[in-house]
Coordinates of C-alpha atoms (C1' of nucleotides) in Angstrom, one line a residue:
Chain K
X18 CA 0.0 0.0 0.0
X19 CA 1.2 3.4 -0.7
X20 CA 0.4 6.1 1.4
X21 CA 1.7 9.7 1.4
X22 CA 4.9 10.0 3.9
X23 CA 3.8 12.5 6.1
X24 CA 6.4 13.6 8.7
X25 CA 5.0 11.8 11.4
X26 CA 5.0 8.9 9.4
X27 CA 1.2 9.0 10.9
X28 CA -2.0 8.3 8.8
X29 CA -3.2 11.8 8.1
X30 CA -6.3 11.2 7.5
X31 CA -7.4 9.4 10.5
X32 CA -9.0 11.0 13.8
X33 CA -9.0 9.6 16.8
X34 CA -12.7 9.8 18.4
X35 CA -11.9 8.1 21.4
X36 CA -15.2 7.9 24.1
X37 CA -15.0 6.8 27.2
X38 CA -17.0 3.2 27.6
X39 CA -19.9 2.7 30.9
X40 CA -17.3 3.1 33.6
X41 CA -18.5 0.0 35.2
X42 CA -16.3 -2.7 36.6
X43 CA -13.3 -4.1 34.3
X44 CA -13.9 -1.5 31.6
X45 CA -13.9 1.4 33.2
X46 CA -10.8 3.8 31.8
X47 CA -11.6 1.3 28.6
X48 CA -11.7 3.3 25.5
X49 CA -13.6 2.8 22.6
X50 CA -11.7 3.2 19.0
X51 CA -13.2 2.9 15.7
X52 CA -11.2 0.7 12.9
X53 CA -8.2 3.1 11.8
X54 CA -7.6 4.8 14.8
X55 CA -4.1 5.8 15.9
X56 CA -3.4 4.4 19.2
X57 CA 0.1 5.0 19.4
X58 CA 2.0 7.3 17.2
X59 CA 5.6 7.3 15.8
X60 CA 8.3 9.5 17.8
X61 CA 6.3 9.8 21.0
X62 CA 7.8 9.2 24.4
X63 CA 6.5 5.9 26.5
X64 CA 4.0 6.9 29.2
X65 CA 1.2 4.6 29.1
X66 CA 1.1 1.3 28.0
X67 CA -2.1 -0.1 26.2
X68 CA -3.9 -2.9 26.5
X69 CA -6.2 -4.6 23.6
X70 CA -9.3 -6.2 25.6
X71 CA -11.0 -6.5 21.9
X72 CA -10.1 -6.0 18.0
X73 CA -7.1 -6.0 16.3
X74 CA -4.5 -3.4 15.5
X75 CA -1.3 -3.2 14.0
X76 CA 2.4 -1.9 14.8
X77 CA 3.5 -0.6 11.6
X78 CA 6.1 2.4 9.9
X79 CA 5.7 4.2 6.8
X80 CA 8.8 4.2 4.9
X81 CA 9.7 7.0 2.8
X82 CA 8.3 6.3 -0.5
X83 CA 5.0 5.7 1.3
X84 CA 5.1 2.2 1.8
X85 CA 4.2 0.9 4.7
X86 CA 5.4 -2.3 6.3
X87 CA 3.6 -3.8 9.5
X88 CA 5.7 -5.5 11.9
X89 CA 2.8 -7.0 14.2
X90 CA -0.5 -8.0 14.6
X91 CA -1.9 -6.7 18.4
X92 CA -5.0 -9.2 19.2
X93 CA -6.9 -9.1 21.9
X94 CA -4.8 -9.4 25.4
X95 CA -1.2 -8.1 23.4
X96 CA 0.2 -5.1 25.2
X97 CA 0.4 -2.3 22.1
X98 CA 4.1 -1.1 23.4
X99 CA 6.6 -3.8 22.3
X100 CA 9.2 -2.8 25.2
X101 CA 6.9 -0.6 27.7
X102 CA 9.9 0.9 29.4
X103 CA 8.9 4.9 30.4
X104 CA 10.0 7.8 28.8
X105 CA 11.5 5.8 25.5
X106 CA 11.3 7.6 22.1
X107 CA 8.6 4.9 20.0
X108 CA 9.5 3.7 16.8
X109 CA 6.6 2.7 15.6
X110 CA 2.8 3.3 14.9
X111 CA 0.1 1.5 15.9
X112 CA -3.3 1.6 14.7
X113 CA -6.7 -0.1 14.7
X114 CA -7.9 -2.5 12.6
X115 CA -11.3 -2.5 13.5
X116 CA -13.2 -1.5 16.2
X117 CA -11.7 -1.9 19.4
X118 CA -11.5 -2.0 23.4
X119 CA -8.4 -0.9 24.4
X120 CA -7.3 -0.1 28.0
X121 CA -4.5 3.1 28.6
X122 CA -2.6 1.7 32.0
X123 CA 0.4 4.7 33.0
X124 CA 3.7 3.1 34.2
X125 CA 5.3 4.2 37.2
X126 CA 8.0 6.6 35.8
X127 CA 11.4 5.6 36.9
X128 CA 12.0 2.1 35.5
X129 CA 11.9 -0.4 37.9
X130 CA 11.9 1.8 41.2
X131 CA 8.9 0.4 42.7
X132 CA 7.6 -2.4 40.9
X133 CA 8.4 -5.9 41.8
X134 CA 10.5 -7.9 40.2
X135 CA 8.4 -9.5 38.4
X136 CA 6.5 -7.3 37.0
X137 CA 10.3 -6.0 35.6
X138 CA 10.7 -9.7 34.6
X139 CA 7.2 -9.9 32.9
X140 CA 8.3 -6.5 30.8
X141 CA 12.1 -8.0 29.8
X142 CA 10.0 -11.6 28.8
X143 CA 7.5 -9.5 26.9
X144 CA 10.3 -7.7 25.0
X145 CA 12.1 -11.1 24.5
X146 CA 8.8 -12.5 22.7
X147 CA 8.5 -9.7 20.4
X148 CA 12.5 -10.4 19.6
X149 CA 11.3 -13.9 18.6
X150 CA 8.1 -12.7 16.7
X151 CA 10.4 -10.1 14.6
X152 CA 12.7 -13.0 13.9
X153 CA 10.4 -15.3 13.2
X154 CA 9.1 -12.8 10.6
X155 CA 12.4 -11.7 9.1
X156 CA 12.8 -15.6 8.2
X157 CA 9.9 -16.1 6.8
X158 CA 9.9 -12.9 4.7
X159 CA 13.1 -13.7 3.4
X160 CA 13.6 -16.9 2.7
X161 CA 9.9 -18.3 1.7
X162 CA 7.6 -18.0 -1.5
X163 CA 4.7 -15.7 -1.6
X164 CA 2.8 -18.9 -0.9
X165 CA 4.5 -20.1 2.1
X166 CA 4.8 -16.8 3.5
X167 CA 1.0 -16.3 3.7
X168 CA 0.2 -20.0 5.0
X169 CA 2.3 -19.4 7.5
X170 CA 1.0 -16.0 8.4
X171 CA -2.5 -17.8 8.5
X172 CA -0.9 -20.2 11.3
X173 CA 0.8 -17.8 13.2
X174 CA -2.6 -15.6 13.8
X175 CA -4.6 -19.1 14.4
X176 CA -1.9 -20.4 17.2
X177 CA -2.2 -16.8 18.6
X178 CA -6.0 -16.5 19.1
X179 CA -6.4 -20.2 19.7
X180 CA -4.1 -19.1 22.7
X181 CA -6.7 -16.6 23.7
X182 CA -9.6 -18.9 22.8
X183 CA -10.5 -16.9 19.6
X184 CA -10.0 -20.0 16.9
X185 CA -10.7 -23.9 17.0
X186 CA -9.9 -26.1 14.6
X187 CA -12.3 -25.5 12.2
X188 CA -10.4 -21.4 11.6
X189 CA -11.0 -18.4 13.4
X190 CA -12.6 -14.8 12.2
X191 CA -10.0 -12.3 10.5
X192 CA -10.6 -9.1 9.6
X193 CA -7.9 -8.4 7.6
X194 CA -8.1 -7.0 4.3
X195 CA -5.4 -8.7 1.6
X196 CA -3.7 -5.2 1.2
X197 CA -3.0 -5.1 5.1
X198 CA -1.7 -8.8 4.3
X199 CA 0.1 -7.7 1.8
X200 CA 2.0 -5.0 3.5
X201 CA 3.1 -7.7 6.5
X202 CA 4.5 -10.7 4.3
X203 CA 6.3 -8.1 1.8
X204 CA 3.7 -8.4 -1.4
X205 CA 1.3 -6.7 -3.1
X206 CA -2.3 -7.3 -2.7
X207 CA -2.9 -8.8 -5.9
X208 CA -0.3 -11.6 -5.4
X209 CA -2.2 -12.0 -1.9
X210 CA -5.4 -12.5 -3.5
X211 CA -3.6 -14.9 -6.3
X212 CA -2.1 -17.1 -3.2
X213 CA -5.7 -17.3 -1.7
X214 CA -7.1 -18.2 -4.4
X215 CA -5.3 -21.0 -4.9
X216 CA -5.5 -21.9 -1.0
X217 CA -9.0 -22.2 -1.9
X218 CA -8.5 -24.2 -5.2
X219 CA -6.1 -26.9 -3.5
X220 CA -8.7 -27.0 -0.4
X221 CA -6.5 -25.7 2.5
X222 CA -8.6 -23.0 3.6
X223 CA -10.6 -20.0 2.2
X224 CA -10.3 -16.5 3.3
X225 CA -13.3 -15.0 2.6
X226 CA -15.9 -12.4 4.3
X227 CA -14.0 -12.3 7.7
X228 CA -13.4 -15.6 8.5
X229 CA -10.4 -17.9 7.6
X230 CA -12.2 -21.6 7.4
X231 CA -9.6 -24.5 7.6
X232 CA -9.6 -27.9 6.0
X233 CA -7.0 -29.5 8.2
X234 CA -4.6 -27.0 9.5
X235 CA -2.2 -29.5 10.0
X236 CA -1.7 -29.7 6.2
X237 CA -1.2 -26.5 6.1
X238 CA 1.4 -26.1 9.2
X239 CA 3.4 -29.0 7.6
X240 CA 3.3 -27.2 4.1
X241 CA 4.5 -23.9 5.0
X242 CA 6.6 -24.9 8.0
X243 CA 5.1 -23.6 11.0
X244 CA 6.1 -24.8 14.3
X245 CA 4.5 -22.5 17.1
X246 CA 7.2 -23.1 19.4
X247 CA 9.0 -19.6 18.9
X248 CA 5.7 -18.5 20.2
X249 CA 5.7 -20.8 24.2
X250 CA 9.0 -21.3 24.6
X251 CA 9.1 -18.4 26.5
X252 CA 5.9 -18.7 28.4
X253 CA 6.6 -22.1 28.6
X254 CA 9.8 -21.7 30.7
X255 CA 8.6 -18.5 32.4
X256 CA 5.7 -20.5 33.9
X257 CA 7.8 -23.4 35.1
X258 CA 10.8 -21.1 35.9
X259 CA 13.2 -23.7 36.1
X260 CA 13.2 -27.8 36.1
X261 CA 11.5 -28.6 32.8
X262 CA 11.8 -30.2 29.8
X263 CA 11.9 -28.2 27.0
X264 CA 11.2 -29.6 24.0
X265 CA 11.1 -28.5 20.5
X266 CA 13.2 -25.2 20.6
X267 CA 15.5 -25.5 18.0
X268 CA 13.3 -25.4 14.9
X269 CA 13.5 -22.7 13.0
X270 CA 10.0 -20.3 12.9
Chain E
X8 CA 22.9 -20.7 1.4
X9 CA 21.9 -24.2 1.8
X10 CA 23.0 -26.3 4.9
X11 CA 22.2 -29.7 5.9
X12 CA 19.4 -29.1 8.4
X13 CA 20.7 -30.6 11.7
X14 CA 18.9 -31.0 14.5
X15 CA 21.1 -28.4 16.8
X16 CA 20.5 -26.1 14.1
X17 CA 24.1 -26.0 14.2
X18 CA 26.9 -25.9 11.8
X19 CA 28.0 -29.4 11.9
X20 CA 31.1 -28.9 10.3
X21 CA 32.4 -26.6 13.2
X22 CA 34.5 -26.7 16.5
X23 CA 34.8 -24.6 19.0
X24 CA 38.5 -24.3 19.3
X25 CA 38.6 -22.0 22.0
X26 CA 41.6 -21.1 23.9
X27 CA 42.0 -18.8 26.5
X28 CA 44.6 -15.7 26.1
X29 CA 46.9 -13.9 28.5
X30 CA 45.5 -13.4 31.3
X31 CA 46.8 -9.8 32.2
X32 CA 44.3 -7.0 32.3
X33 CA 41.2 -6.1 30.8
X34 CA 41.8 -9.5 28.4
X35 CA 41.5 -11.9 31.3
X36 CA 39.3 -14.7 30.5
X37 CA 38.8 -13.6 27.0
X38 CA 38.6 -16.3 24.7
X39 CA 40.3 -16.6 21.2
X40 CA 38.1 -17.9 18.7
X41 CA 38.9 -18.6 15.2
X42 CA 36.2 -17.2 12.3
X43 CA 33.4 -19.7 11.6
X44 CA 33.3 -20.6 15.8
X45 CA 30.1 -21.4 17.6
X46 CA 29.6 -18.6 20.1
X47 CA 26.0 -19.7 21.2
X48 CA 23.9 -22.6 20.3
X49 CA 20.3 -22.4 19.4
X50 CA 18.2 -23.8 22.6
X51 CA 20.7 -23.1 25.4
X52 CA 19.9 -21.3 28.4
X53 CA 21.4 -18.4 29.1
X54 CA 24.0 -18.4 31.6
X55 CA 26.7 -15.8 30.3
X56 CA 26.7 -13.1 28.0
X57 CA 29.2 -12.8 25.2
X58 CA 30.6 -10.0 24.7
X59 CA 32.6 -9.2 21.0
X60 CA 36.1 -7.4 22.2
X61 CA 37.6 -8.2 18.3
X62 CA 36.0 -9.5 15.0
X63 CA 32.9 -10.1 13.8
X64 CA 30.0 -12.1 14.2
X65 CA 26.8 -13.1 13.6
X66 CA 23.1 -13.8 14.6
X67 CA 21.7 -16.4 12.6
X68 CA 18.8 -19.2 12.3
X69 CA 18.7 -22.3 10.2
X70 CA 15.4 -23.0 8.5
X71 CA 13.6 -26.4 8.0
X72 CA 15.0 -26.5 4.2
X73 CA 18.3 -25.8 5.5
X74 CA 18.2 -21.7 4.5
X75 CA 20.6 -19.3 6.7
X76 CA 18.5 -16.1 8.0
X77 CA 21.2 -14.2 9.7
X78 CA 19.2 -11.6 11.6
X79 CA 22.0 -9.3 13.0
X80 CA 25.8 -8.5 12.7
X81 CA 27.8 -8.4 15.9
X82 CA 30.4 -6.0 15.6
X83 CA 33.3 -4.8 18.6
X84 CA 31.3 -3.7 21.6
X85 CA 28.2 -5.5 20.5
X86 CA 26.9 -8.3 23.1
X87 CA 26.2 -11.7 21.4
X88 CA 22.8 -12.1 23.6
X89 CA 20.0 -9.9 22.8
X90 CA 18.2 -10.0 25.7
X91 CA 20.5 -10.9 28.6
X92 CA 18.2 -12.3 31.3
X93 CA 19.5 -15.4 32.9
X94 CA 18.1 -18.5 31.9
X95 CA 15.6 -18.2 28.7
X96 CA 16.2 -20.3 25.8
X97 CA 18.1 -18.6 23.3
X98 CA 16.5 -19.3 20.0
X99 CA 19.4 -18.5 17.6
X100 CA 22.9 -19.3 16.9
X101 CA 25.9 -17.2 17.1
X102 CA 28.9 -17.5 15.3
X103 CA 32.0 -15.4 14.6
X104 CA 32.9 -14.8 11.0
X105 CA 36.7 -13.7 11.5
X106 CA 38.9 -14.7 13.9
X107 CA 37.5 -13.1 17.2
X108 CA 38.0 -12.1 20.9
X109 CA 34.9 -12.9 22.9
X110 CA 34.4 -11.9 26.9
X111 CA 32.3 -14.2 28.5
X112 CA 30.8 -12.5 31.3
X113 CA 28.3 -14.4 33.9
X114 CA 24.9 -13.6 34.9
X115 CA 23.4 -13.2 38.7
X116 CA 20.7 -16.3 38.7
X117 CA 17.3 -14.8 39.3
X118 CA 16.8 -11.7 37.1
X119 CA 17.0 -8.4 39.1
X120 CA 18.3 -9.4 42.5
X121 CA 21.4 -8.0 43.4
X122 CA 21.2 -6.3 40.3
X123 CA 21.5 -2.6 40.2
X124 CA 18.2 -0.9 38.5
X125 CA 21.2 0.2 36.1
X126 CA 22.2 -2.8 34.9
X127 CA 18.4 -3.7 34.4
X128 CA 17.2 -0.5 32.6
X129 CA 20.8 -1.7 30.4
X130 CA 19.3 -4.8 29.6
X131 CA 16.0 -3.4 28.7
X132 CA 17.6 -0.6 26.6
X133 CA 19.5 -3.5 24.6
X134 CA 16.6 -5.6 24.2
X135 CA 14.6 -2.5 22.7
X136 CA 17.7 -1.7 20.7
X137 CA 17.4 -5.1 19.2
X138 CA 14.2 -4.9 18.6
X139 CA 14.6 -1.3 16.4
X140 CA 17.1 -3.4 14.3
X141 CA 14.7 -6.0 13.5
X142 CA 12.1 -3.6 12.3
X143 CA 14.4 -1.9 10.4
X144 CA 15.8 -5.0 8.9
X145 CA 12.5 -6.5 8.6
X146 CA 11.2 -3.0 6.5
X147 CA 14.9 -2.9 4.6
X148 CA 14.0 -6.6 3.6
X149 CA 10.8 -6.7 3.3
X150 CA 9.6 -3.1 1.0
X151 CA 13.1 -2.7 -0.8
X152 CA 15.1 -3.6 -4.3
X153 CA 17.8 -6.0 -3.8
X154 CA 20.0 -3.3 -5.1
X155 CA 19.0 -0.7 -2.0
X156 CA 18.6 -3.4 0.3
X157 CA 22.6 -3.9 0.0
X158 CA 23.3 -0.4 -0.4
X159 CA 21.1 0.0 2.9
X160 CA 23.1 -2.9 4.6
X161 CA 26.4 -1.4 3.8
X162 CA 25.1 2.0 5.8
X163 CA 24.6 0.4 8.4
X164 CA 27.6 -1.4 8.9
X165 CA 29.2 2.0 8.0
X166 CA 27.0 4.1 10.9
X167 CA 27.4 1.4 13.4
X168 CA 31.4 0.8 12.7
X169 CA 31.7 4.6 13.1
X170 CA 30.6 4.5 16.4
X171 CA 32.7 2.3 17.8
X172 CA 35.9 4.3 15.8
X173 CA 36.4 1.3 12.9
X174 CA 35.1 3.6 9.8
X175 CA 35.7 6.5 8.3
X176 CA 34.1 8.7 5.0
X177 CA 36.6 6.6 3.4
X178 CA 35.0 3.1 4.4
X179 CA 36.0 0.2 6.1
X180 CA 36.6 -2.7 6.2
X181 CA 34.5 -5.8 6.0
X182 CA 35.0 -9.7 6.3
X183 CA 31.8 -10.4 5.0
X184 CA 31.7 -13.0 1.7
X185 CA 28.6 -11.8 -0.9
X186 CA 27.1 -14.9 0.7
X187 CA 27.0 -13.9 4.2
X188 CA 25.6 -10.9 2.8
X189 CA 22.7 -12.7 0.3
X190 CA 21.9 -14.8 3.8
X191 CA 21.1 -11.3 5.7
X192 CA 19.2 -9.4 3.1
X193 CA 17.5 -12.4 1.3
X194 CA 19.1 -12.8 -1.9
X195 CA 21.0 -15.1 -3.1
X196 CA 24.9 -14.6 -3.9
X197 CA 25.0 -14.4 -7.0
X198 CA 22.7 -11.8 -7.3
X199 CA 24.4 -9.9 -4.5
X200 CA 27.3 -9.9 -6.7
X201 CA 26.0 -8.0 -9.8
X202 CA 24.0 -5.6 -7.3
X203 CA 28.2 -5.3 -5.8
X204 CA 29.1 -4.4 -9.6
X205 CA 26.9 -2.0 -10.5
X206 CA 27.4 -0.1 -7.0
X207 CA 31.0 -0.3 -8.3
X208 CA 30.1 0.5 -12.1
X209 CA 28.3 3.7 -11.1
X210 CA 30.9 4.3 -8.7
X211 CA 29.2 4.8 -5.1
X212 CA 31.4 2.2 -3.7
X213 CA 33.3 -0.9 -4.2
X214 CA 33.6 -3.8 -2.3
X215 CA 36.6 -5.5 -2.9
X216 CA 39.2 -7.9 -0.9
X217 CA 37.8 -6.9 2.6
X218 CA 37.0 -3.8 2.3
X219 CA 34.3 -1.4 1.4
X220 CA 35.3 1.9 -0.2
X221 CA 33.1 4.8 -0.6
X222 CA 33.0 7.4 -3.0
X223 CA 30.7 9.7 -0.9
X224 CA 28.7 8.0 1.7
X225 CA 26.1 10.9 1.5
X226 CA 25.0 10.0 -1.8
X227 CA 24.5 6.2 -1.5
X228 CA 22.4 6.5 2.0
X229 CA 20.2 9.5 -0.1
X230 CA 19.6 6.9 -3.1
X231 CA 18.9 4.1 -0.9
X232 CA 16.9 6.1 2.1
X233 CA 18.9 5.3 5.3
X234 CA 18.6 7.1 8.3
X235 CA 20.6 6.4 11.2
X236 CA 18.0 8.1 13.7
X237 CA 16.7 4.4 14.3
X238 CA 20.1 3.5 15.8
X239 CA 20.6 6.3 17.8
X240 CA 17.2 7.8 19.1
X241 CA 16.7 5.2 22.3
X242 CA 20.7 6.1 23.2
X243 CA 20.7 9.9 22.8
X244 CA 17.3 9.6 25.1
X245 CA 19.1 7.2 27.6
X246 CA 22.0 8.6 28.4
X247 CA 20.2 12.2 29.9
X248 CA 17.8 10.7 31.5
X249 CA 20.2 8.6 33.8
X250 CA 23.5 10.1 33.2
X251 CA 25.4 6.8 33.5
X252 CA 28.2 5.6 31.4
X253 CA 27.8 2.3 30.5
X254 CA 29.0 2.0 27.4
X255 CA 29.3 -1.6 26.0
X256 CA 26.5 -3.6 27.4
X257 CA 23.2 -1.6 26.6
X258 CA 24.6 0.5 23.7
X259 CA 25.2 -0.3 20.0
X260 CA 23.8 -3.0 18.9
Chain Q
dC27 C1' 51.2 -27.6 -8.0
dG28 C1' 46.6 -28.6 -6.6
dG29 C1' 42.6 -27.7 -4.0
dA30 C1' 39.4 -24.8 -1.6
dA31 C1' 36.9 -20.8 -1.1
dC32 C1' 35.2 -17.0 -3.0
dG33 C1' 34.1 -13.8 -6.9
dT34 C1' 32.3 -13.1 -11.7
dT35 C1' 29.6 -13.6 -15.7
dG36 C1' 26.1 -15.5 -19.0
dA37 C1' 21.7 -17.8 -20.5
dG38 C1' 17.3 -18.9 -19.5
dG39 C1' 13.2 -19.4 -16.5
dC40 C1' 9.9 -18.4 -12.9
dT41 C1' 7.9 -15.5 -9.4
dA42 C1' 5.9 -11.6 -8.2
dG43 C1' 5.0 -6.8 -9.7
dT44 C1' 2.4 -3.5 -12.6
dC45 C1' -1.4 -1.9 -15.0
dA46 C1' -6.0 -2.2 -16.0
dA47 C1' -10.7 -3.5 -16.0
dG48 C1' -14.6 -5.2 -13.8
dG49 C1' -17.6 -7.3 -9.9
dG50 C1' -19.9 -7.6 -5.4
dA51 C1' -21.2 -5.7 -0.9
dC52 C1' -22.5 -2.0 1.6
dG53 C1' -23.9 2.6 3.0
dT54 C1' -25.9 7.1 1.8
dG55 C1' -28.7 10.4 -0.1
dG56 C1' -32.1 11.9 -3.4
Chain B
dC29 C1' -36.6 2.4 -3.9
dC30 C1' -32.8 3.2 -6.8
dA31 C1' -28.5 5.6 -8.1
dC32 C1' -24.2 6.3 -6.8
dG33 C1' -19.8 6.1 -4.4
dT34 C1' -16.5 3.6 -1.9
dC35 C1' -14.0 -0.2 -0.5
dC36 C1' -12.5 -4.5 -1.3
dC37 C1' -11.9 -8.6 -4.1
dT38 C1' -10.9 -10.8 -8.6
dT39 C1' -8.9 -11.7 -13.0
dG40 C1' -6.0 -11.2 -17.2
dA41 C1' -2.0 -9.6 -19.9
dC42 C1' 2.4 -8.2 -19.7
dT43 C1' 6.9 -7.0 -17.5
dA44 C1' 10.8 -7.1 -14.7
dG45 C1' 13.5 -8.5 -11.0
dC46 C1' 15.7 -12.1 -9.0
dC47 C1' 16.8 -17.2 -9.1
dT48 C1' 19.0 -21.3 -11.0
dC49 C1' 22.3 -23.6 -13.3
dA50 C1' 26.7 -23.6 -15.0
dA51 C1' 31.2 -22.4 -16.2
dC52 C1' 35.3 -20.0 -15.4
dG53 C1' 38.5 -16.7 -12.9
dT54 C1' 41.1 -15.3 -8.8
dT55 C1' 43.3 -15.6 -4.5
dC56 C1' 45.3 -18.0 -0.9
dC57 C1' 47.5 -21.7 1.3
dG58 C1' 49.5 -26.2 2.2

DNA sequence: CGGAACGTTGAGGCTAGTCAAGGGACGTGG
DNA sequence: CCACGTCCCTTGACTAGCCTCAACGTTCCG
C-alpha cells in the first residue's frame, strides 16, 4: 500500500474519536476506537502502555516512499508497546484494525523503582517474545515464497488466538483486508489474492468475508513450516521457571 | 545458502576451538576464537553473555529447508545475547565470522536481585535496541530492491562501525563473503554480486578484498533512504535521562 | 602444483510486480 | 426504492526482478 509520507509517518487522515465506555467494573478507563484509529504514534515518548481487551491493531512504519510495512499484529490481550519501558522515544505506529476496546494503563515513571520484580521480569519476557516474533518474521519474509509466506501468516494468527480462545480447529474470524496482508508478508495485494485463491483451489482453507475456514490446519502447518514453538518457549519456561523439559526449541520459525 | 538441516540447528562442520589468552588486564578470560566458531547454540539457556572485544559475528537461524536467515551483525562492543536475562532459551545461533576475541561475562541467577536498576534498565535498553534493528531490517528486507537493500546494509555497517571508531568517510573494512551478505538481506549470492558491480560500475562504492570503499557515503544512503536516527534515538534519550556511562553492554547493537 | 573458497559472468526461467478493468457488498442520499 | 460512491476482491496480460544452473577466474594456502 502506498500512502503519502507524512512527517510523522502518521495516517493523516485518521482522527481519533476516542469515548470513554460505561465506567463500570473491568472497563472502566476502557476506550472505545473505531477501525483506523491511531493508538500510538511514531516518535512519542513511552508513558502509558495499552492494552487490547478486543479487536485488532497493527504496529507498523511508513517508509519513505509511502510504503508501509507492519511488523505486528496486536490481538486481543497483546500489550500495544513492544518494550513498555517509560520515557522511550517509540519507533513505531500503531493503529486499529477494526473496532476496538483498548485499556491506557500509565507506568510508574522511573523504570523499575517500585515495581516488583516480576512485574520487571514480565516486561524484559515481553520484549524477549516480540524479539522472537520479529525474527520469526524476518525468516519467513526472506527466505519463503509468496505462498509459504501467507500459510504461515495464516498459522501464526490461528496459534495466537487459539491461545486466547479466539479460533478452534475448524479457523478463526480475520478481519484483515489482503492489502493489510500484503503490507506484513512483503507483497502486493494482488499476489495475496492470487495465493488465496489458490488456497481455496487446493482446499486448505478460504479466506473469505471475515473468516479464515480451515480444512485440516495441520496440512497447512506442515506445508509452510510452522512450528509455534517460537511462540511458548518463553511462556513455557517463564511458567515453570526452572526444572523442565523443553522440548522442540531449535526449529526454525 | 543451503545447509544440511541438523537438529542443533548448528553448523556441523564446526569446532569450538577455543583457547583462552593472556590473562593480564582487561583481556583476562577472553577467549580466542577462530572465524566460523560457535559462540552460542540455538536452545541453550542463558548463563553468560558474550561480549565481542575483536571481529565479527553473527546472529543467525537455520530454517527447515536448511536456509541461513542471519538476523544481525555483531560488531566490537556489540553483546552476542539480545536480551540478557539469565536462563531463557536462546533461540538463535551465534557464530563469529573472523577470527574473534569474545568476553564471557556471567549472569546473577534470578533476574534483578542484586542487580543494580542500572544494569536492568541496560538490559531493557538492549533488548529495545534489538528490537529497532529488527524492524528496520525486517522494513529494509521486506519493502526494498535488492540493489537498495545492500546499499542500505552497507550504511549500516558504515554508521554502526563509526561508532565504535572502525570507519571513516573513506570506508572500512569488512570480512563479509557476498554470501554472508545474500543470507542477511534475502538474496542469493549471486545476485548480491552483480547488485556489488553495479554499485561499483556507477561508482558509489566498491567492495573488494575486505573492504568497502566509498566514493561519498552521502550519496549512496540519499539513493537508498537510510537514516541512522533508528540506531541512535533510544541512546541519545538514555544517556540524559540517567546520566550513567555504560557504554558496551546496553549501547550499540 | 593442486585444492578450496570466493568472486564473476552469462543464459534462461519463474515468481511476483504493474497496469488495467470489472464485480460484489454496503452505505448514503435523493 | 434506486442511483451512486466507496472499498475491497478478482482476474487477465504483460513485464521485470531475481533465481537457477553452469562455467570459469582469482586468491590464498598447504
Amino acid at each position: 500500500m502506498h500512502l503519502q509520507a507524512t512527517p510523522a509517518g502518521d495516517l493523516g487522515h485518521l482522527h481519533a474519536r476516542k469515548k470513554h465506555c460505561l465506567p463500570n467494573g473491568a472497563l472502566a478507563g476502557t476506550l472505545f476506537l473505531e477501525a483506523n484509529n491511531t493508538i500510538i504514534k511514531e516518535g512519542a515518548a513511552l508513558d502509558y502502555i495499552h492494552v487490547m481487551h478486543m479487536g485488532w491493531a497493527c504496529r507498523y512504519n511508513i517508509m519513505k516512499d509511502g510504503k508501509r510495512q507492519i511488523s505486528a499484529f496486536l490481538l486481543p490481550g497483546d500489550v500495544c508497546e513492544s518494550t513498555p519501558m517509560y520515557g522511550t522515544l517509540i519507533d513505531y505506529s500503531v493503529c486499529t484494525l477494526t473496532p476496538s476496546l483498548v485499556k491506557p494503563i500509565s507506568i510508574e515513571k522511573p523504570v523499575g523503582f517500585g515495581q516488583p520484580f516480576d512485574q520487571l521480569q514480565s516486561i524484559l519476557s515481553g520484549s524477549l517474545l516480540e524479539q522472537r516474533l520479529l525474527r520469526a518474521w524476518l525468516a519467513n519474509l526472506s527466505r519463503r515464497s509468496a505462498y509459504n509466506r501467507v500459510a504461515w501468516l495464516i498459522c501464526e494468527l490461528h496459534e495466537r488466538l487459539s491461545i486466547v480462545g479466539l479460533a478452534d480447529e475448524t479457523g478463526f474470524d480475520c478481519p484483515l483486508t489482503q492489502e493489510v496482508i500484503a503490507d506484513a508478508v512483503g507483497l502486493t495485494s494482488v499476489h495475496v489474492n492470487r495465493v488465496m485463491k489458490q488456497f481455496r483451489d487446493e482446499n486448505l482453507f478460504s479466506f473469505r468475508s471475515g473468516r479464515v475456514a480451515f480444512a485440516g490446519v495441520q496440512k497447512v502447518r506442515k506445508l509452510c513450516g510452522f512450528d509455534p514453538a517460537y511462540l511458548h518457549l518463553d511462556l513455557a519456561q517463564h511458567i515453570k521457571t526452572t526444572s523442565t523439559s523443553r522440548v522442540q526449541l531449535s526449529d526454525c520459525p
